[in-house]
Coordinates of C-alpha atoms in Angstrom, one line a residue:
X122 CA -15.7 -0.7 -70.9
X123 CA -13.9 1.4 -68.4
X124 CA -10.4 2.2 -69.4
X125 CA -8.9 1.7 -65.9
X126 CA -9.9 -2.0 -66.1
X127 CA -6.9 -2.4 -68.5
X128 CA -4.2 -1.4 -66.1
X129 CA -5.4 -1.2 -62.5
X130 CA -4.2 -4.3 -60.5
X131 CA -4.0 -3.6 -56.8
X132 CA -7.4 -3.4 -55.1
X133 CA -8.8 -4.0 -51.6
X134 CA -12.1 -4.5 -49.8
X135 CA -10.8 -2.3 -46.9
X136 CA -11.4 1.4 -47.4
X137 CA -8.1 2.6 -46.0
X138 CA -6.0 0.1 -48.0
X139 CA -8.1 0.8 -51.1
X140 CA -7.6 4.6 -50.6
X141 CA -3.8 4.1 -50.4
X142 CA -3.8 2.0 -53.5
X143 CA -5.9 4.6 -55.4
X144 CA -3.5 7.4 -54.4
X145 CA -0.5 5.3 -55.6
X146 CA -2.2 4.6 -58.9
X147 CA -3.2 8.3 -59.4
X148 CA 0.3 9.4 -58.5
X149 CA 1.7 7.2 -61.3
X150 CA -0.9 8.4 -63.8
X151 CA -0.2 12.0 -62.8
X152 CA 3.5 11.5 -63.4
X153 CA 2.9 10.0 -66.8
X154 CA 0.6 13.0 -67.6
X155 CA 3.4 15.5 -66.9
X156 CA 3.0 16.3 -63.2
X157 CA 6.5 17.5 -62.1
X158 CA 8.4 15.5 -59.5
X159 CA 7.8 16.7 -56.0
X160 CA 4.1 17.0 -56.3
X161 CA 2.0 14.6 -54.3
X162 CA -1.6 13.4 -54.8
X163 CA -4.1 13.5 -51.9
X164 CA -7.8 13.3 -51.2
X165 CA -9.7 16.4 -50.2
X166 CA -10.9 16.6 -46.6
X167 CA -13.0 19.1 -44.7
X168 CA -9.9 21.0 -43.6
X169 CA -8.1 20.8 -47.0
X170 CA -10.3 21.6 -50.0
X171 CA -9.8 20.2 -53.5
X172 CA -7.7 21.7 -56.3
X173 CA -4.0 22.0 -57.0
X174 CA -1.9 23.9 -54.5
X175 CA 1.2 25.2 -56.3
X176 CA 2.9 26.4 -53.2
X177 CA 2.6 23.1 -51.2
X178 CA 3.0 21.1 -54.5
X179 CA -0.1 19.0 -53.8
X180 CA -2.8 17.8 -56.2
X181 CA -5.9 17.4 -54.0
X182 CA -8.7 15.3 -55.5
X183 CA -12.3 15.8 -54.3
X184 CA -13.3 12.1 -54.1
X185 CA -16.0 12.2 -51.5
X186 CA -18.9 11.6 -53.9
X187 CA -17.0 8.8 -55.7
X188 CA -14.9 7.0 -53.0
X189 CA -17.7 5.5 -51.0
X190 CA -17.1 1.7 -51.5
X191 CA -14.2 -0.7 -51.7
X192 CA -13.0 -1.9 -54.1
X193 CA -13.8 1.1 -56.2
X194 CA -15.7 0.2 -59.5
X195 CA -13.7 0.8 -62.7
X196 CA -16.3 3.3 -63.9
X197 CA -15.7 5.5 -60.9
X198 CA -11.9 5.0 -61.2
X199 CA -12.1 6.5 -64.7
X200 CA -13.8 9.6 -63.2
X201 CA -11.1 9.9 -60.5
X202 CA -8.4 9.7 -63.2
X203 CA -10.3 12.4 -65.1
X204 CA -10.4 14.6 -62.0
X205 CA -6.7 14.1 -61.5
X206 CA -5.9 14.9 -65.1
X207 CA -7.9 18.1 -64.9
X208 CA -6.0 19.3 -61.9
X209 CA -2.7 18.3 -63.5
X210 CA -3.8 20.3 -66.5
X211 CA -3.8 23.5 -64.4
X212 CA -0.1 22.9 -63.7
X213 CA 0.6 22.1 -67.4
X214 CA -1.0 25.3 -68.7
X215 CA 0.4 27.3 -65.8
X216 CA -2.8 28.7 -64.4
X217 CA -1.0 30.1 -61.4
X218 CA 0.9 32.4 -63.7
X219 CA -2.3 33.8 -65.2
X220 CA -3.1 35.4 -61.8
X221 CA 0.3 37.0 -61.6
X222 CA -0.4 38.8 -64.9
X223 CA -3.6 40.4 -63.8
X224 CA -3.8 43.6 -61.9
X225 CA -5.6 44.2 -58.6
X226 CA -9.3 44.9 -58.7
X227 CA -11.9 46.1 -56.3
X228 CA -12.6 43.5 -53.6
X229 CA -16.3 43.5 -54.7
X230 CA -15.3 42.2 -58.1
X231 CA -12.6 39.7 -57.0
X232 CA -14.8 36.7 -56.5
X233 CA -16.8 37.2 -59.7
X234 CA -13.6 37.7 -61.7
X235 CA -12.1 34.6 -60.1
X236 CA -15.1 32.6 -61.3
X237 CA -14.8 34.2 -64.8
X238 CA -11.1 33.2 -65.1
X239 CA -11.7 29.7 -63.7
X240 CA -14.4 29.0 -66.3
X241 CA -11.9 30.0 -69.0
X242 CA -9.2 27.9 -67.6
X243 CA -11.5 24.9 -67.3
X244 CA -12.4 25.3 -71.0
X245 CA -8.7 25.4 -72.0
X246 CA -7.9 22.2 -70.0
X247 CA -11.0 20.3 -71.2
X248 CA -10.2 21.0 -74.8
X249 CA -6.6 19.7 -74.4
X250 CA -7.8 16.5 -72.8
X251 CA -10.5 16.0 -75.4
X252 CA -7.9 16.4 -78.2
X253 CA -5.7 13.6 -76.7
X254 CA -6.9 10.2 -77.9
X255 CA -5.2 8.5 -74.9
X256 CA -7.0 10.7 -72.4
X257 CA -10.4 11.6 -74.0
X258 CA -12.2 8.6 -72.5
X259 CA -11.3 9.8 -69.0
X260 CA -12.4 13.3 -69.9
X261 CA -15.7 12.0 -71.2
X262 CA -16.3 9.9 -68.0
X263 CA -15.5 13.0 -65.9
X264 CA -17.8 15.2 -68.0
X265 CA -20.8 12.8 -67.9
X266 CA -20.4 12.5 -64.1
X267 CA -20.0 16.2 -63.4
X268 CA -23.0 17.4 -65.3
X269 CA -25.3 14.7 -64.1
X270 CA -27.1 17.0 -61.6
X271 CA -26.4 20.4 -63.0
X272 CA -29.4 22.6 -63.4
X273 CA -30.4 24.8 -66.3
X274 CA -28.8 28.3 -66.5
X275 CA -30.7 31.4 -65.6
X276 CA -31.3 33.5 -68.8
X277 CA -30.5 36.7 -66.8
X278 CA -27.0 35.5 -65.6
X279 CA -24.2 35.7 -68.2
X280 CA -21.7 33.4 -66.5
X281 CA -24.4 30.7 -66.0
X282 CA -25.1 30.8 -69.7
X283 CA -21.4 30.6 -70.5
X284 CA -21.0 27.6 -68.2
X285 CA -24.0 25.9 -69.8
X286 CA -22.7 26.5 -73.3
X287 CA -19.0 25.9 -72.9
X288 CA -18.6 23.4 -70.1
X289 CA -22.0 21.6 -69.8
X290 CA -22.3 21.5 -73.6
X291 CA -26.1 21.8 -73.6
X292 CA -28.2 24.8 -74.7
X293 CA -32.0 25.3 -74.7
X294 CA -32.6 27.3 -77.9
X295 CA -36.2 28.0 -76.9
X296 CA -34.9 29.7 -73.8
X297 CA -32.5 31.8 -75.8
X298 CA -35.3 33.8 -77.3
X299 CA -35.8 35.4 -73.8
X300 CA -32.3 36.8 -73.7
X301 CA -32.1 40.5 -73.4
X302 CA -30.1 42.5 -76.0
X303 CA -27.2 43.0 -73.5
X304 CA -27.0 39.3 -72.7
X305 CA -27.3 38.4 -76.3
X306 CA -24.4 40.7 -77.3
X307 CA -22.3 39.5 -74.4
X308 CA -22.9 35.8 -75.2
X309 CA -21.6 36.5 -78.7
X310 CA -18.4 37.7 -77.3
X311 CA -18.1 34.7 -74.9
X312 CA -18.6 32.4 -77.8
X313 CA -15.7 34.0 -79.5
X314 CA -13.6 33.7 -76.4
X315 CA -14.5 30.0 -76.0
X316 CA -13.4 29.2 -79.5
X317 CA -10.1 31.0 -79.0
X318 CA -9.5 29.1 -75.6
X319 CA -10.0 25.8 -77.3
X320 CA -6.7 26.3 -79.1
X321 CA -3.4 26.3 -77.2
X322 CA -2.2 29.6 -76.0
X323 CA 0.3 30.7 -73.4
X324 CA -0.6 32.1 -70.0
X325 CA 0.4 35.6 -71.0
X326 CA -2.1 35.6 -74.0
X327 CA -4.8 34.1 -71.8
X328 CA -4.4 36.6 -69.0
X329 CA -4.6 39.4 -71.6
X330 CA -7.7 37.9 -73.1
X331 CA -9.4 37.6 -69.6
X332 CA -8.4 41.2 -68.8
X333 CA -9.9 42.6 -72.0
X334 CA -13.1 40.6 -71.9
X335 CA -13.7 41.3 -68.2
X336 CA -13.4 45.1 -68.7
X337 CA -16.0 44.8 -71.5
X338 CA -18.4 42.4 -69.9
X339 CA -18.2 43.1 -66.1
X340 CA -21.1 45.5 -66.2
X341 CA -23.4 42.8 -67.6
X342 CA -22.1 40.3 -65.1
X343 CA -22.3 42.5 -62.0
X344 CA -25.6 44.2 -63.0
X345 CA -27.6 41.5 -64.8
X346 CA -30.3 42.9 -67.1
X347 CA -33.9 41.6 -67.0
X348 CA -34.8 39.0 -69.5
X349 CA -37.4 39.9 -72.2
X350 CA -40.1 37.6 -70.9
X351 CA -40.0 37.3 -67.1
X352 CA -43.2 35.1 -67.1
X353 CA -41.8 32.6 -69.5
X354 CA -40.6 29.2 -68.5
X355 CA -37.1 30.0 -69.6
X356 CA -36.6 32.9 -67.2
X357 CA -35.7 30.8 -64.2
X358 CA -33.2 28.1 -63.5
X359 CA -35.6 25.1 -63.7
X360 CA -35.6 22.4 -66.3
X361 CA -37.9 22.3 -69.3
X362 CA -38.8 18.9 -70.6
X363 CA -40.0 20.4 -73.9
X364 CA -36.9 22.3 -74.6
X365 CA -34.4 21.3 -77.3
X366 CA -30.9 20.8 -75.9
X367 CA -27.5 20.4 -77.5
X368 CA -25.3 18.0 -75.5
X369 CA -22.3 17.7 -77.9
X370 CA -18.9 17.8 -76.3
X371 CA -16.0 19.9 -77.7
X372 CA -14.2 16.8 -79.1
X373 CA -17.2 16.1 -81.4
X374 CA -16.5 17.9 -84.6
X375 CA -20.1 17.5 -85.9
X376 CA -21.7 19.3 -83.0
X377 CA -23.0 22.2 -85.2
X378 CA -21.2 24.8 -83.2
X379 CA -19.9 27.6 -85.4
X380 CA -17.4 29.3 -83.2
X381 CA -15.0 31.8 -84.8
X382 CA -12.2 29.9 -86.5
X383 CA -9.0 31.3 -85.0
X384 CA -5.7 30.0 -86.2
X385 CA -3.5 28.6 -83.4
X386 CA -0.8 31.0 -82.3
X387 CA -2.9 34.1 -83.0
X388 CA -3.6 36.7 -80.3
X389 CA -6.8 36.7 -78.4
X390 CA -10.0 37.9 -80.1
X391 CA -10.9 41.4 -79.2
X392 CA -14.1 41.9 -77.3
X393 CA -16.6 44.1 -79.1
X394 CA -18.9 46.0 -76.7
X395 CA -20.8 47.5 -79.6
X396 CA -21.8 44.4 -81.4
X397 CA -25.4 44.5 -82.5
X398 CA -27.6 41.5 -82.9
X399 CA -31.2 40.5 -83.2
X400 CA -32.4 39.2 -79.8
X401 CA -33.6 35.9 -81.3
X402 CA -30.4 35.2 -83.1
X403 CA -28.4 32.1 -82.1
X404 CA -25.4 33.3 -80.1
X405 CA -23.2 30.7 -81.8
X406 CA -23.9 32.0 -85.3
X407 CA -22.2 35.4 -84.8
X408 CA -18.7 35.1 -86.2
X409 CA -18.2 38.8 -86.9
X410 CA -16.9 40.1 -83.6
X411 CA -14.3 42.6 -84.9
X412 CA -13.4 45.8 -83.1
X413 CA -11.7 46.6 -79.9
X414 CA -12.6 48.3 -76.6
X415 CA -9.9 49.9 -74.6
X416 CA -11.9 50.1 -71.4
X417 CA -10.7 50.0 -67.9
X418 CA -8.3 47.1 -67.3
X419 CA -9.6 45.2 -64.3
X420 CA -7.9 42.1 -63.0
X421 CA -7.6 40.1 -59.8
X422 CA -4.8 40.7 -57.3
X423 CA -1.9 38.2 -58.0
X424 CA -3.0 35.3 -55.9
X425 CA 0.0 32.9 -55.5
X426 CA -1.6 31.4 -52.4
X427 CA -5.0 31.0 -54.0
X428 CA -5.9 27.5 -55.1
X429 CA -7.7 27.0 -58.3
X430 CA -11.4 26.6 -57.8
X431 CA -11.7 28.0 -54.3
X432 CA -14.6 30.3 -55.2
X433 CA -17.3 31.0 -52.6
X434 CA -20.4 30.7 -54.7
X435 CA -23.8 32.4 -54.0
X436 CA -26.4 30.0 -52.7
X437 CA -28.3 28.3 -55.6
X438 CA -25.9 29.8 -58.1
X439 CA -24.9 27.6 -61.1
X440 CA -21.2 27.0 -60.8
X441 CA -18.6 25.2 -62.9
X442 CA -19.3 21.4 -63.1
X443 CA -15.9 20.8 -61.4
X444 CA -16.2 23.6 -58.8
X445 CA -15.4 22.2 -55.3
X446 CA -18.4 21.1 -53.3
X447 CA -18.6 20.4 -49.5
X448 CA -19.5 16.7 -50.2
X449 CA -16.3 16.2 -52.2
X450 CA -14.4 15.9 -48.9
X451 CA -13.8 12.5 -47.3
X452 CA -14.0 12.1 -43.5
X453 CA -11.0 13.1 -41.4
X454 CA -11.0 9.6 -39.9
X455 CA -10.7 7.9 -43.4
X456 CA -8.1 10.4 -44.5
X457 CA -6.0 9.6 -41.4
X458 CA -6.4 5.9 -42.0
X459 CA -5.3 6.3 -45.7
X460 CA -2.3 8.3 -44.6
X461 CA -1.3 5.6 -42.2
X462 CA -1.8 3.0 -45.0
X463 CA 0.4 5.0 -47.4
X464 CA 3.2 5.4 -44.8
X465 CA 3.2 1.7 -43.8
X466 CA 2.9 0.5 -47.4
X467 CA -0.3 -1.5 -46.8
X468 CA -1.2 -3.8 -49.7
X469 CA -4.0 -6.4 -50.0
X470 CA -2.6 -9.6 -51.4
X471 CA -5.6 -11.8 -50.8
X472 CA -6.2 -12.4 -54.5
X473 CA -2.5 -13.2 -55.2
X474 CA -2.5 -15.8 -52.4
X475 CA -5.7 -17.3 -53.7
X476 CA -4.1 -17.8 -57.1
X477 CA -1.2 -19.7 -55.4
X478 CA -3.8 -22.0 -53.8
X479 CA -5.1 -22.8 -57.3
X480 CA -8.0 -20.4 -56.9
X481 CA -9.3 -21.7 -53.6
X482 CA -11.6 -19.3 -51.8
X483 CA -9.6 -17.5 -49.2
X484 CA -12.1 -16.4 -46.6
X485 CA -9.7 -14.1 -44.8
X486 CA -8.2 -10.8 -46.0
X487 CA -4.4 -10.9 -46.1
X488 CA -2.7 -7.6 -45.6
X489 CA 1.1 -6.9 -46.0
X490 CA 2.5 -3.8 -44.4
X491 CA 5.7 -2.3 -43.0
X492 CA 6.1 -1.3 -39.3
X493 CA 7.2 2.3 -38.9
X494 CA 6.0 3.3 -35.4
X495 CA 7.0 0.8 -32.7
X496 CA 10.3 1.1 -30.8
X497 CA 13.4 -0.4 -32.2
X498 CA 15.6 -3.1 -30.6
X499 CA 19.2 -4.0 -31.3
X500 CA 20.1 -7.5 -32.7
X501 CA 21.7 -10.0 -30.3
X502 CA 25.4 -9.1 -30.5
X503 CA 26.7 -12.5 -29.2
X504 CA 24.5 -14.5 -31.5
X505 CA 25.7 -12.3 -34.4
X506 CA 29.4 -13.2 -33.7
X507 CA 28.6 -16.9 -33.7
X508 CA 26.7 -16.7 -36.9
X509 CA 29.5 -14.6 -38.4
X510 CA 32.0 -17.4 -37.6
X511 CA 29.7 -20.0 -39.3
X512 CA 29.5 -17.7 -42.4
X513 CA 33.3 -17.4 -42.4
X514 CA 33.8 -21.2 -42.4
X515 CA 31.3 -21.4 -45.2
X516 CA 33.3 -18.9 -47.3
X517 CA 36.5 -21.0 -46.7
X518 CA 34.7 -24.1 -48.0
X519 CA 33.8 -22.2 -51.1
X520 CA 37.5 -21.4 -51.7
X521 CA 38.7 -25.0 -51.2
X522 CA 40.2 -26.8 -54.3
X523 CA 40.2 -30.6 -54.8
X524 CA 43.3 -32.1 -56.4
X525 CA 43.9 -35.5 -58.0
X526 CA 46.7 -36.5 -55.6
X527 CA 47.5 -37.4 -52.0
X528 CA 50.9 -36.8 -50.4
X529 CA 52.3 -35.8 -53.7
X530 CA 51.3 -39.0 -55.5
X531 CA 48.5 -39.6 -57.9
X532 CA 45.4 -40.9 -56.1
X533 CA 42.8 -42.4 -58.4
X534 CA 40.1 -41.8 -55.9
X535 CA 40.6 -38.0 -56.2
X536 CA 40.9 -38.0 -60.0
X537 CA 38.4 -35.8 -61.8
X538 CA 38.2 -36.1 -65.6
X539 CA 36.9 -34.0 -68.4
X540 CA 34.6 -36.1 -70.6
X541 CA 36.2 -34.9 -73.9
X542 CA 39.9 -35.6 -73.4
X543 CA 40.1 -37.3 -70.0
X544 CA 42.6 -34.7 -68.8
X545 CA 43.3 -34.8 -65.1
X546 CA 42.5 -31.4 -63.5
X547 CA 41.8 -29.7 -60.2
X548 CA 38.1 -29.2 -59.2
X549 CA 36.8 -26.3 -57.2
X550 CA 33.8 -26.7 -55.0
X551 CA 30.8 -25.2 -56.7
X552 CA 28.9 -23.2 -54.1
X553 CA 26.5 -20.4 -55.1
X554 CA 27.9 -16.9 -54.8
X555 CA 26.5 -15.1 -51.8
X556 CA 23.4 -16.0 -49.8
X557 CA 20.1 -16.6 -51.6
X558 CA 17.3 -14.0 -51.5
X559 CA 16.0 -14.5 -48.0
X560 CA 13.0 -13.6 -45.9
X561 CA 12.8 -14.5 -42.2
X562 CA 9.2 -15.2 -41.2
X563 CA 8.4 -15.2 -37.5
X564 CA 5.3 -16.5 -35.8
X565 CA 4.2 -13.8 -33.4
X566 CA 0.8 -15.1 -32.4
X567 CA -0.6 -15.0 -28.9
X568 CA 1.5 -18.0 -27.8
X569 CA 4.7 -16.1 -28.3
X570 CA 4.1 -14.3 -25.0
X571 CA 6.5 -12.6 -22.6
X572 CA 10.2 -12.3 -23.6
X573 CA 9.9 -14.9 -26.4
X574 CA 8.9 -12.3 -29.0
X575 CA 11.8 -10.0 -28.3
X576 CA 14.3 -12.9 -28.2
X577 CA 13.2 -14.3 -31.6
X578 CA 13.3 -10.7 -33.1
X579 CA 16.8 -10.2 -31.8
X580 CA 17.9 -13.5 -33.3
X581 CA 16.3 -12.7 -36.6
X582 CA 17.9 -9.3 -36.5
X583 CA 21.4 -10.8 -35.9
X584 CA 21.0 -13.1 -39.0
X585 CA 19.5 -10.2 -41.1
X586 CA 22.6 -8.1 -40.6
X587 CA 24.8 -10.9 -42.0
X588 CA 22.8 -12.1 -45.0
X589 CA 20.8 -8.9 -45.8
X590 CA 17.5 -10.6 -45.4
X591 CA 14.0 -9.1 -44.7
X592 CA 12.4 -9.8 -41.4
X593 CA 8.6 -10.4 -41.4
X594 CA 6.2 -11.4 -38.6
X595 CA 2.6 -12.6 -38.8
X596 CA -0.5 -13.3 -36.8
X597 CA -4.3 -13.3 -37.2
X598 CA -6.3 -10.5 -35.7
X599 CA -9.0 -7.9 -36.5
X600 CA -10.5 -10.4 -39.0
X601 CA -7.5 -10.5 -41.2
X602 CA -4.0 -12.1 -41.6
X603 CA -1.4 -9.5 -40.8
X604 CA 2.0 -9.8 -42.5
X605 CA 4.3 -7.0 -41.2
X606 CA 7.9 -6.3 -42.3
X607 CA 9.9 -5.4 -39.2
X608 CA 13.5 -4.6 -40.4
X609 CA 14.6 -1.0 -40.5
X610 CA 18.2 -0.9 -41.7
X611 CA 20.2 -2.9 -39.2
X612 CA 17.6 -2.5 -36.4
X613 CA 14.3 -4.5 -35.8
X614 CA 11.0 -3.1 -34.6
X615 CA 9.1 -4.6 -31.7
X616 CA 5.9 -6.4 -32.1
X617 CA 3.1 -7.2 -29.7
X618 CA 2.2 -11.0 -29.9
X619 CA -1.5 -11.6 -30.4
X620 CA -4.1 -13.7 -32.2
X621 CA -4.0 -17.0 -34.0
X622 CA -1.3 -18.7 -36.2
X623 CA -2.1 -18.7 -39.9
X624 CA 1.2 -20.2 -40.9
X625 CA 0.2 -21.5 -44.3
X626 CA -1.2 -18.3 -45.6
X627 CA 1.7 -16.4 -44.1
X628 CA 4.4 -18.5 -45.8
X629 CA 2.7 -18.1 -49.2
X630 CA 2.0 -14.4 -48.6
X631 CA 5.5 -13.5 -47.7
X632 CA 6.9 -15.4 -50.7
X633 CA 4.9 -13.4 -53.2
X634 CA 7.3 -11.1 -55.1
X635 CA 10.4 -13.1 -54.3
X636 CA 12.8 -14.1 -57.1
X637 CA 13.2 -17.8 -58.1
X638 CA 15.5 -19.7 -55.8
X639 CA 14.6 -17.5 -52.8
X640 CA 14.6 -18.8 -49.2
X641 CA 12.0 -18.4 -46.5
X642 CA 13.2 -19.2 -43.0
X643 CA 10.1 -19.9 -40.8
X644 CA 10.5 -19.5 -37.0
X645 CA 7.5 -20.8 -35.0
X646 CA 6.6 -22.4 -31.7
X647 CA 4.0 -24.8 -33.1
X648 CA 1.6 -25.7 -35.9
X649 CA -0.8 -23.4 -37.6
X650 CA -4.3 -23.2 -36.3
X651 CA -6.0 -20.9 -38.8
X652 CA -6.6 -20.9 -42.6
X653 CA -5.0 -23.1 -45.2

């Protein structure tokens, strides 16, 4: 069963509201996973690609291929959580600092080196998530989704073979027989690097490892050698139904992988440019990769403004399973609607209202929100003074004391006795302290036309300033019940009257979340004419 079923509550059948609820849920999970305060979670759009932007402090999730229905199924929610945890992982392992430790390289090498480092960082993050029993299910859901349409690696391209082995976790051993000697030797070194990255290391050690391996392997990457058998089925990037594949994930300890066992805390394994192997040997079986190569140190220019994963891939080139894709972006219209929903605190309370009606089927969607855009109006000052006087009289009554005498003489009618010893005493009026938790609910349907709407809002605002109540209005329009909170400090927003009068649903909807003993003051000009 999907893990998110255990904790996700707020859902909606409206795409914008569902998107806002998804972002709120992801933000909470990100915070629990270690994302620092100040970072926000957003969806990728065509103008803002996916990844984590360390300068803007944004985690941008590419949800276009997932978020295409509302409410979002729990299985897809698990994948979204996995995506978010992966991007948070880049902040946790300080990927942005890796780039600052690498020296500038030739522009022709930059994109390929960026891809090389991104593969390594994805390996490091994936392994940390797989080692966490609380997060491994989300990582597995993400992995299964990401490799669903990934094609087979080209035997002549080293980075594709590394992706297939270390990130896709599947390898066609029949195809491996077609590897050239150069690719074979290079894969042995990448197997060693993969095993080292699957232990925790700081960004300084990782940057040094990338620098050393890149200087040794870049010739094989930039100038791919020809495979031994160009006419074989394994020479291309197609799939082979007769091939034998390994699909074990890194958290499975019985996968048969025999990567070099490197103790945590040790320095990076040294690349060996002179390692000799038989061309048919399994690249995972070479554990003797000793030796160093102090070749040219090539590294990318420090890219503080570069976002992780922003790599322009070559057409039809196998990229990381989590590399950004154009279809990961949601439409600009949906993104804008979600942003509005977040700012106005939209929430779908249809299910909660239905429970209050003993599970009756509520045909209408009920949305609660907060007004943030309409002009503000001041409360009625004269009415406020009158209400203030009434409140003052009430406070005086609260301070009144009853005595058991009249004109200095005992009056039996005013005697109050304690049941235990029948002692005569003075009794203080028992009024509750303060005003109860209050919400003022205003009918602003189409019948509240003209000046009526502003007058009732001014009156509600006057009372709200005295008892610290919330001011809500309601109507029915756009095929849903709209409950909108109008108070903004001591001022009240305007509202345009429209639609029908779903009073019953509105009263129940506005009361959800109130403490016991709360008070709802309902102001309306007539009976309800829609809903329960």
